[in-house]
Amino acid sequence: MKITNLGTSDYASFYVACELYKQMSQQSHSKLGLATGGTMVDVYRFLVQLLRKNNLDVSEIETFNLDEYVGLDANHKQSYHSYMNDILFKQYPYFNQSLIHIPNGNADNLDDETKRYEQLINQKGPVDIQILGIGENGHIGFNEPGTDINSATHIVDLTESTINANSRYFDDEADVPKQAVSMGLSTILKAHRIILLAFGEKKRAAIEKLAENEVNSDVPATILHAHPNVEIYVDDEASPR
């Protein structure tokens, strides 16, 4: 695992967009693990630009999203379904809808949904590149501190710090969902290659913990030390001191 400071979030986002584009262009049936949140906005913006400039055929590209809030309809403006559609899939509307996979956080039976999604990844995977952000408390996906390192896709109770961090996307903090469906830590580790991005001073502490080179269940991202092909890109503010 190597942590590389690319200086600015723009440089890092563009680099990761290029890596995704390269994977897609070199392997037409690539499987991508996609993340959401503020960190990924510019990654997808740059990726869309690359796709448009090169008119890339993405009809066989298959995508698997990390997570989705529990209780939000797919059409809710703050759902990750809406996020992905608004930022990527509607901006380059040539993806095959049947190959876009996002957990259903509004399923009637959430336990069945977690099993379905895990089985889907196992059947169709492994993912070629999994992109990740990191929470201020070290979570990846929505795997909060204390998550079992062997966890499969599961229902997560979000911590207060995660709820607070996500409240900026909602009109009222009371509206922020308290649970999410998330790929588990063992699910994430099945990917061939993992790229994690972290920007801003608020993420520095988590990156410094990640740099300590040991697995710590209190910092879920440290499970990435168990994977042989992980790259971490940060900006100046998130770079460990």
PDB file of C-alpha atoms in Angstrom:
ATOM      1  CA  MET A   1       0.000   0.000   0.000  1.00  0.00           C
ATOM      2  CA  LYS A   2       1.349   3.404  -0.960  1.00  0.00           C
ATOM      3  CA  ILE A   3      -0.028   6.837  -0.067  1.00  0.00           C
ATOM      4  CA  THR A   4       0.681   9.379  -2.804  1.00  0.00           C
ATOM      5  CA  ASN A   5       0.107  13.110  -2.425  1.00  0.00           C
ATOM      6  CA  LEU A   6      -0.975  14.513  -5.787  1.00  0.00           C
ATOM      7  CA  GLY A   7      -1.145  18.064  -4.427  1.00  0.00           C
ATOM      8  CA  THR A   8      -4.716  19.056  -5.229  1.00  0.00           C
ATOM      9  CA  SER A   9      -8.049  17.299  -5.313  1.00  0.00           C
ATOM     10  CA  ASP A  10      -8.370  18.198  -9.000  1.00  0.00           C
ATOM     11  CA  TYR A  11      -5.125  16.457  -9.913  1.00  0.00           C
ATOM     12  CA  ALA A  12      -6.034  13.389  -7.868  1.00  0.00           C
ATOM     13  CA  SER A  13      -9.579  13.234  -9.244  1.00  0.00           C
ATOM     14  CA  PHE A  14      -8.353  13.532 -12.818  1.00  0.00           C
ATOM     15  CA  TYR A  15      -5.757  10.817 -12.258  1.00  0.00           C
ATOM     16  CA  VAL A  16      -8.357   8.384 -10.931  1.00  0.00           C
ATOM     17  CA  ALA A  17     -10.758   9.268 -13.764  1.00  0.00           C
ATOM     18  CA  CYS A  18      -7.943   8.430 -16.207  1.00  0.00           C
ATOM     19  CA  GLU A  19      -7.351   5.092 -14.490  1.00  0.00           C
ATOM     20  CA  LEU A  20     -11.049   4.236 -14.726  1.00  0.00           C
ATOM     21  CA  TYR A  21     -11.132   5.322 -18.361  1.00  0.00           C
ATOM     22  CA  LYS A  22      -8.041   3.269 -19.163  1.00  0.00           C
ATOM     23  CA  GLN A  23      -9.583   0.172 -17.582  1.00  0.00           C
ATOM     24  CA  MET A  24     -12.831   0.672 -19.510  1.00  0.00           C
ATOM     25  CA  SER A  25     -11.113   1.321 -22.820  1.00  0.00           C
ATOM     26  CA  GLN A  26      -8.743  -1.614 -22.537  1.00  0.00           C
ATOM     27  CA  GLN A  27     -11.335  -4.111 -21.316  1.00  0.00           C
ATOM     28  CA  SER A  28     -14.795  -3.531 -22.778  1.00  0.00           C
ATOM     29  CA  HIS A  29     -16.536  -5.761 -20.222  1.00  0.00           C
ATOM     30  CA  SER A  30     -14.846  -4.221 -17.167  1.00  0.00           C
ATOM     31  CA  LYS A  31     -16.519  -4.420 -13.784  1.00  0.00           C
ATOM     32  CA  LEU A  32     -16.209  -1.280 -11.682  1.00  0.00           C
ATOM     33  CA  GLY A  33     -16.950  -0.759  -8.014  1.00  0.00           C
ATOM     34  CA  LEU A  34     -18.256   2.783  -7.603  1.00  0.00           C
ATOM     35  CA  ALA A  35     -18.450   5.091  -4.600  1.00  0.00           C
ATOM     36  CA  THR A  36     -20.471   8.235  -3.915  1.00  0.00           C
ATOM     37  CA  GLY A  37     -20.100  11.341  -1.775  1.00  0.00           C
ATOM     38  CA  GLY A  38     -18.423  14.685  -2.246  1.00  0.00           C
ATOM     39  CA  THR A  39     -14.985  13.168  -2.849  1.00  0.00           C
ATOM     40  CA  MET A  40     -16.168  11.436  -6.014  1.00  0.00           C
ATOM     41  CA  VAL A  41     -17.961  14.324  -7.727  1.00  0.00           C
ATOM     42  CA  ASP A  42     -14.938  15.527  -9.698  1.00  0.00           C
ATOM     43  CA  VAL A  43     -13.805  11.983 -10.472  1.00  0.00           C
ATOM     44  CA  TYR A  44     -17.063  11.395 -12.343  1.00  0.00           C
ATOM     45  CA  ARG A  45     -16.980  14.865 -13.910  1.00  0.00           C
ATOM     46  CA  PHE A  46     -13.565  14.173 -15.416  1.00  0.00           C
ATOM     47  CA  LEU A  47     -14.576  10.638 -16.381  1.00  0.00           C
ATOM     48  CA  VAL A  48     -17.601  11.938 -18.294  1.00  0.00           C
ATOM     49  CA  GLN A  49     -15.351  14.374 -20.155  1.00  0.00           C
ATOM     50  CA  LEU A  50     -13.019  11.543 -21.166  1.00  0.00           C
ATOM     51  CA  LEU A  51     -15.900   9.319 -22.243  1.00  0.00           C
ATOM     52  CA  ARG A  52     -17.433  12.095 -24.359  1.00  0.00           C
ATOM     53  CA  LYS A  53     -14.169  13.117 -26.015  1.00  0.00           C
ATOM     54  CA  ASN A  54     -13.473   9.547 -27.053  1.00  0.00           C
ATOM     55  CA  ASN A  55     -17.050   8.307 -27.652  1.00  0.00           C
ATOM     56  CA  LEU A  56     -16.228   5.185 -25.690  1.00  0.00           C
ATOM     57  CA  ASP A  57     -18.606   2.240 -26.016  1.00  0.00           C
ATOM     58  CA  VAL A  58     -19.644   1.423 -22.440  1.00  0.00           C
ATOM     59  CA  SER A  59     -22.495  -0.939 -23.279  1.00  0.00           C
ATOM     60  CA  GLU A  60     -20.707  -3.908 -21.697  1.00  0.00           C
ATOM     61  CA  ILE A  61     -19.313  -2.101 -18.662  1.00  0.00           C
ATOM     62  CA  GLU A  62     -20.833  -3.394 -15.425  1.00  0.00           C
ATOM     63  CA  THR A  63     -20.953  -1.283 -12.259  1.00  0.00           C
ATOM     64  CA  PHE A  64     -21.542  -2.127  -8.604  1.00  0.00           C
ATOM     65  CA  ASN A  65     -22.143   0.640  -6.083  1.00  0.00           C
ATOM     66  CA  LEU A  66     -20.821   0.382  -2.560  1.00  0.00           C
ATOM     67  CA  ASP A  67     -23.911   1.406  -0.663  1.00  0.00           C
ATOM     68  CA  GLU A  68     -27.302   3.059  -0.394  1.00  0.00           C
ATOM     69  CA  TYR A  69     -29.275   4.683   2.401  1.00  0.00           C
ATOM     70  CA  VAL A  70     -32.014   2.637   4.046  1.00  0.00           C
ATOM     71  CA  GLY A  71     -35.510   4.069   3.636  1.00  0.00           C
ATOM     72  CA  LEU A  72     -34.907   6.307   0.629  1.00  0.00           C
ATOM     73  CA  ASP A  73     -36.698   5.567  -2.611  1.00  0.00           C
ATOM     74  CA  ALA A  74     -34.383   5.331  -5.628  1.00  0.00           C
ATOM     75  CA  ASN A  75     -35.915   8.582  -6.940  1.00  0.00           C
ATOM     76  CA  HIS A  76     -35.301  10.519  -3.716  1.00  0.00           C
ATOM     77  CA  LYS A  77     -32.979  13.423  -4.503  1.00  0.00           C
ATOM     78  CA  GLN A  78     -30.487  12.328  -1.806  1.00  0.00           C
ATOM     79  CA  SER A  79     -30.446   8.643  -2.687  1.00  0.00           C
ATOM     80  CA  TYR A  80     -27.277   7.266  -4.183  1.00  0.00           C
ATOM     81  CA  HIS A  81     -29.333   6.052  -7.131  1.00  0.00           C
ATOM     82  CA  SER A  82     -30.095   9.716  -7.871  1.00  0.00           C
ATOM     83  CA  TYR A  83     -26.484  10.725  -7.223  1.00  0.00           C
ATOM     84  CA  MET A  84     -25.151   8.185  -9.738  1.00  0.00           C
ATOM     85  CA  ASN A  85     -27.769   9.040 -12.331  1.00  0.00           C
ATOM     86  CA  ASP A  86     -27.267  12.789 -12.008  1.00  0.00           C
ATOM     87  CA  ILE A  87     -23.462  12.751 -11.970  1.00  0.00           C
ATOM     88  CA  LEU A  88     -22.579   9.864 -14.266  1.00  0.00           C
ATOM     89  CA  PHE A  89     -25.269   7.805 -15.968  1.00  0.00           C
ATOM     90  CA  LYS A  90     -27.381  10.682 -17.309  1.00  0.00           C
ATOM     91  CA  GLN A  91     -24.269  12.642 -18.250  1.00  0.00           C
ATOM     92  CA  TYR A  92     -23.078   9.781 -20.464  1.00  0.00           C
ATOM     93  CA  PRO A  93     -26.311   7.892 -21.170  1.00  0.00           C
ATOM     94  CA  TYR A  94     -24.829   4.910 -22.982  1.00  0.00           C
ATOM     95  CA  PHE A  95     -24.376   2.546 -20.066  1.00  0.00           C
ATOM     96  CA  ASN A  96     -26.491  -0.606 -20.183  1.00  0.00           C
ATOM     97  CA  GLN A  97     -29.111  -0.136 -17.461  1.00  0.00           C
ATOM     98  CA  SER A  98     -29.223  -3.875 -16.822  1.00  0.00           C
ATOM     99  CA  LEU A  99     -25.522  -3.779 -15.898  1.00  0.00           C
ATOM    100  CA  ILE A 100     -25.838  -0.957 -13.336  1.00  0.00           C
ATOM    101  CA  HIS A 101     -26.168  -2.364  -9.814  1.00  0.00           C
ATOM    102  CA  ILE A 102     -26.975  -0.300  -6.712  1.00  0.00           C
ATOM    103  CA  PRO A 103     -28.341  -1.792  -3.459  1.00  0.00           C
ATOM    104  CA  ASN A 104     -32.034  -1.239  -2.842  1.00  0.00           C
ATOM    105  CA  GLY A 105     -32.258   0.542   0.489  1.00  0.00           C
ATOM    106  CA  ASN A 106     -36.034   0.629   0.260  1.00  0.00           C
ATOM    107  CA  ALA A 107     -36.524  -3.122  -0.168  1.00  0.00           C
ATOM    108  CA  ASP A 108     -39.390  -4.776   1.723  1.00  0.00           C
ATOM    109  CA  ASN A 109     -36.950  -7.308   3.182  1.00  0.00           C
ATOM    110  CA  LEU A 110     -33.553  -5.745   3.776  1.00  0.00           C
ATOM    111  CA  ASP A 111     -31.927  -8.992   4.908  1.00  0.00           C
ATOM    112  CA  ASP A 112     -32.922 -10.611   1.636  1.00  0.00           C
ATOM    113  CA  GLU A 113     -31.599  -7.574  -0.238  1.00  0.00           C
ATOM    114  CA  THR A 114     -28.173  -7.805   1.392  1.00  0.00           C
ATOM    115  CA  LYS A 115     -27.953 -11.503   0.504  1.00  0.00           C
ATOM    116  CA  ARG A 116     -29.111 -10.807  -3.067  1.00  0.00           C
ATOM    117  CA  TYR A 117     -26.534  -8.074  -3.578  1.00  0.00           C
ATOM    118  CA  GLU A 118     -23.674 -10.110  -2.126  1.00  0.00           C
ATOM    119  CA  GLN A 119     -24.626 -13.074  -4.299  1.00  0.00           C
ATOM    120  CA  LEU A 120     -24.782 -10.817  -7.358  1.00  0.00           C
ATOM    121  CA  ILE A 121     -21.234  -9.564  -6.749  1.00  0.00           C
ATOM    122  CA  ASN A 122     -19.985 -13.102  -6.183  1.00  0.00           C
ATOM    123  CA  GLN A 123     -21.627 -14.340  -9.375  1.00  0.00           C
ATOM    124  CA  LYS A 124     -20.630 -11.471 -11.660  1.00  0.00           C
ATOM    125  CA  GLY A 125     -17.403 -10.286 -10.044  1.00  0.00           C
ATOM    126  CA  PRO A 126     -14.724  -9.891  -9.096  1.00  0.00           C
ATOM    127  CA  VAL A 127     -14.600  -6.139  -9.576  1.00  0.00           C
ATOM    128  CA  ASP A 128     -11.610  -4.923 -11.620  1.00  0.00           C
ATOM    129  CA  ILE A 129     -11.247  -1.549  -9.859  1.00  0.00           C
ATOM    130  CA  GLN A 130     -13.009  -0.570  -6.649  1.00  0.00           C
ATOM    131  CA  ILE A 131     -12.872   3.150  -5.852  1.00  0.00           C
ATOM    132  CA  LEU A 132     -13.295   4.277  -2.254  1.00  0.00           C
ATOM    133  CA  GLY A 133     -13.571   7.387  -0.182  1.00  0.00           C
ATOM    134  CA  ILE A 134     -12.885   7.380   3.530  1.00  0.00           C
ATOM    135  CA  GLY A 135     -14.946   8.780   6.380  1.00  0.00           C
ATOM    136  CA  GLU A 136     -13.530  11.032   9.067  1.00  0.00           C
ATOM    137  CA  ASN A 137     -13.812   8.065  11.449  1.00  0.00           C
ATOM    138  CA  GLY A 138     -12.042   5.756   8.989  1.00  0.00           C
ATOM    139  CA  HIS A 139     -15.074   4.061   7.516  1.00  0.00           C
ATOM    140  CA  ILE A 140     -15.072   2.729   3.955  1.00  0.00           C
ATOM    141  CA  GLY A 141     -18.393   2.136   2.297  1.00  0.00           C
ATOM    142  CA  PHE A 142     -20.581   2.560   5.344  1.00  0.00           C
ATOM    143  CA  ASN A 143     -18.561   0.072   7.389  1.00  0.00           C
ATOM    144  CA  GLU A 144     -18.321   1.905  10.679  1.00  0.00           C
ATOM    145  CA  PRO A 145     -15.697   1.347  13.430  1.00  0.00           C
ATOM    146  CA  GLY A 146     -15.976  -2.139  14.923  1.00  0.00           C
ATOM    147  CA  THR A 147     -17.300  -3.751  11.733  1.00  0.00           C
ATOM    148  CA  ASP A 148     -16.340  -7.433  11.449  1.00  0.00           C
ATOM    149  CA  ILE A 149     -13.439  -7.759   9.011  1.00  0.00           C
ATOM    150  CA  ASN A 150     -15.215 -10.790   7.507  1.00  0.00           C
ATOM    151  CA  SER A 151     -18.455  -8.893   6.910  1.00  0.00           C
ATOM    152  CA  ALA A 152     -20.404  -9.402   3.687  1.00  0.00           C
ATOM    153  CA  THR A 153     -23.001  -6.926   2.364  1.00  0.00           C
ATOM    154  CA  HIS A 154     -25.036  -5.915   5.408  1.00  0.00           C
ATOM    155  CA  ILE A 155     -27.229  -3.332   7.123  1.00  0.00           C
ATOM    156  CA  VAL A 156     -25.226  -0.681   8.971  1.00  0.00           C
ATOM    157  CA  ASP A 157     -26.276   1.569  11.839  1.00  0.00           C
ATOM    158  CA  LEU A 158     -24.602   4.875  11.014  1.00  0.00           C
ATOM    159  CA  THR A 159     -22.591   6.576  13.735  1.00  0.00           C
ATOM    160  CA  GLU A 160     -23.381  10.081  14.925  1.00  0.00           C
ATOM    161  CA  SER A 161     -20.237  11.432  13.251  1.00  0.00           C
ATOM    162  CA  THR A 162     -21.261   9.942   9.901  1.00  0.00           C
ATOM    163  CA  ILE A 163     -24.789  11.292  10.236  1.00  0.00           C
ATOM    164  CA  ASN A 164     -23.384  14.734  11.068  1.00  0.00           C
ATOM    165  CA  ALA A 165     -20.981  14.600   8.114  1.00  0.00           C
ATOM    166  CA  ASN A 166     -23.796  13.673   5.724  1.00  0.00           C
ATOM    167  CA  SER A 167     -26.256  16.224   7.091  1.00  0.00           C
ATOM    168  CA  ARG A 168     -24.889  18.888   4.724  1.00  0.00           C
ATOM    169  CA  TYR A 169     -26.727  17.119   1.896  1.00  0.00           C
ATOM    170  CA  PHE A 170     -30.109  17.290   3.652  1.00  0.00           C
ATOM    171  CA  ASP A 171     -32.352  20.215   4.574  1.00  0.00           C
ATOM    172  CA  ASP A 172     -32.475  19.028   8.182  1.00  0.00           C
ATOM    173  CA  GLU A 173     -30.153  16.693  10.076  1.00  0.00           C
ATOM    174  CA  ALA A 174     -33.246  14.888  11.321  1.00  0.00           C
ATOM    175  CA  ASP A 175     -33.870  13.804   7.727  1.00  0.00           C
ATOM    176  CA  VAL A 176     -30.533  11.991   7.392  1.00  0.00           C
ATOM    177  CA  PRO A 177     -31.107   8.213   7.295  1.00  0.00           C
ATOM    178  CA  LYS A 178     -29.767   6.344  10.316  1.00  0.00           C
ATOM    179  CA  GLN A 179     -28.983   3.136   8.420  1.00  0.00           C
ATOM    180  CA  ALA A 180     -27.507   2.059   5.104  1.00  0.00           C
ATOM    181  CA  VAL A 181     -26.983  -1.059   3.010  1.00  0.00           C
ATOM    182  CA  SER A 182     -23.252  -1.433   2.436  1.00  0.00           C
ATOM    183  CA  MET A 183     -20.838  -3.850   0.857  1.00  0.00           C
ATOM    184  CA  GLY A 184     -18.974  -5.498   3.696  1.00  0.00           C
ATOM    185  CA  LEU A 185     -15.240  -5.339   4.282  1.00  0.00           C
ATOM    186  CA  SER A 186     -14.689  -8.826   2.879  1.00  0.00           C
ATOM    187  CA  THR A 187     -16.772  -7.862  -0.176  1.00  0.00           C
ATOM    188  CA  ILE A 188     -14.578  -4.825  -0.863  1.00  0.00           C
ATOM    189  CA  LEU A 189     -11.414  -6.909  -0.548  1.00  0.00           C
ATOM    190  CA  LYS A 190     -12.521  -9.189  -3.389  1.00  0.00           C
ATOM    191  CA  ALA A 191     -11.724  -6.477  -5.949  1.00  0.00           C
ATOM    192  CA  HIS A 192      -8.585  -6.957  -8.064  1.00  0.00           C
ATOM    193  CA  ARG A 193      -7.471  -3.359  -7.504  1.00  0.00           C
ATOM    194  CA  ILE A 194      -8.543  -0.761  -4.940  1.00  0.00           C
ATOM    195  CA  ILE A 195      -8.079   3.018  -5.258  1.00  0.00           C
ATOM    196  CA  LEU A 196      -8.887   5.217  -2.251  1.00  0.00           C
ATOM    197  CA  LEU A 197      -9.163   9.010  -2.399  1.00  0.00           C
ATOM    198  CA  ALA A 198      -9.066  11.450   0.521  1.00  0.00           C
ATOM    199  CA  PHE A 199      -9.209  15.241   0.372  1.00  0.00           C
ATOM    200  CA  GLY A 200      -9.138  17.961   2.987  1.00  0.00           C
ATOM    201  CA  GLU A 201      -7.781  18.446   6.477  1.00  0.00           C
ATOM    202  CA  LYS A 202     -10.763  16.633   8.029  1.00  0.00           C
ATOM    203  CA  LYS A 203      -9.574  13.392   6.414  1.00  0.00           C
ATOM    204  CA  ARG A 204      -5.955  13.678   7.542  1.00  0.00           C
ATOM    205  CA  ALA A 205      -6.412  11.871  10.867  1.00  0.00           C
ATOM    206  CA  ALA A 206      -8.011   8.890   9.121  1.00  0.00           C
ATOM    207  CA  ILE A 207      -5.199   8.758   6.559  1.00  0.00           C
ATOM    208  CA  GLU A 208      -2.588   8.982   9.320  1.00  0.00           C
ATOM    209  CA  LYS A 209      -4.220   5.991  11.026  1.00  0.00           C
ATOM    210  CA  LEU A 210      -4.249   4.165   7.710  1.00  0.00           C
ATOM    211  CA  ALA A 211      -0.541   4.906   7.281  1.00  0.00           C
ATOM    212  CA  GLU A 212       0.289   3.131  10.551  1.00  0.00           C
ATOM    213  CA  ASN A 213       0.512  -0.143   8.658  1.00  0.00           C
ATOM    214  CA  GLU A 214      -1.602  -2.343  10.882  1.00  0.00           C
ATOM    215  CA  VAL A 215      -5.188  -3.598  10.822  1.00  0.00           C
ATOM    216  CA  ASN A 216      -7.285  -1.937  13.505  1.00  0.00           C
ATOM    217  CA  SER A 217     -11.007  -2.673  13.759  1.00  0.00           C
ATOM    218  CA  ASP A 218     -11.560   0.824  15.164  1.00  0.00           C
ATOM    219  CA  VAL A 219     -10.435   2.202  11.772  1.00  0.00           C
ATOM    220  CA  PRO A 220     -12.187   0.011   9.179  1.00  0.00           C
ATOM    221  CA  ALA A 221     -10.090   1.304   6.265  1.00  0.00           C
ATOM    222  CA  THR A 222      -7.019  -0.368   7.771  1.00  0.00           C
ATOM    223  CA  ILE A 223      -8.391  -3.683   6.503  1.00  0.00           C
ATOM    224  CA  LEU A 224      -6.923  -2.558   3.178  1.00  0.00           C
ATOM    225  CA  HIS A 225      -3.516  -3.618   4.517  1.00  0.00           C
ATOM    226  CA  ALA A 226      -4.752  -7.171   3.880  1.00  0.00           C
ATOM    227  CA  HIS A 227      -5.118  -6.478   0.137  1.00  0.00           C
ATOM    228  CA  PRO A 228      -2.149  -6.789  -2.256  1.00  0.00           C
ATOM    229  CA  ASN A 229      -3.106  -4.018  -4.696  1.00  0.00           C
ATOM    230  CA  VAL A 230      -4.196  -0.796  -2.978  1.00  0.00           C
ATOM    231  CA  GLU A 231      -3.391   2.773  -4.042  1.00  0.00           C
ATOM    232  CA  ILE A 232      -4.220   5.832  -1.945  1.00  0.00           C
ATOM    233  CA  TYR A 233      -4.222   9.343  -3.380  1.00  0.00           C
ATOM    234  CA  VAL A 234      -4.543  12.466  -1.254  1.00  0.00           C
ATOM    235  CA  ASP A 235      -4.242  16.225  -1.579  1.00  0.00           C
ATOM    236  CA  ASP A 236      -1.919  18.447   0.461  1.00  0.00           C
ATOM    237  CA  GLU A 237      -4.458  18.892   3.274  1.00  0.00           C
ATOM    238  CA  ALA A 238      -5.115  15.167   3.772  1.00  0.00           C
ATOM    239  CA  SER A 239      -1.486  14.092   3.438  1.00  0.00           C
ATOM    240  CA  PRO A 240      -0.122  12.564   6.664  1.00  0.00           C
ATOM    241  CA  ARG A 241       2.485  14.612   8.507  1.00  0.00           C
TER     242      ARG A 241
END
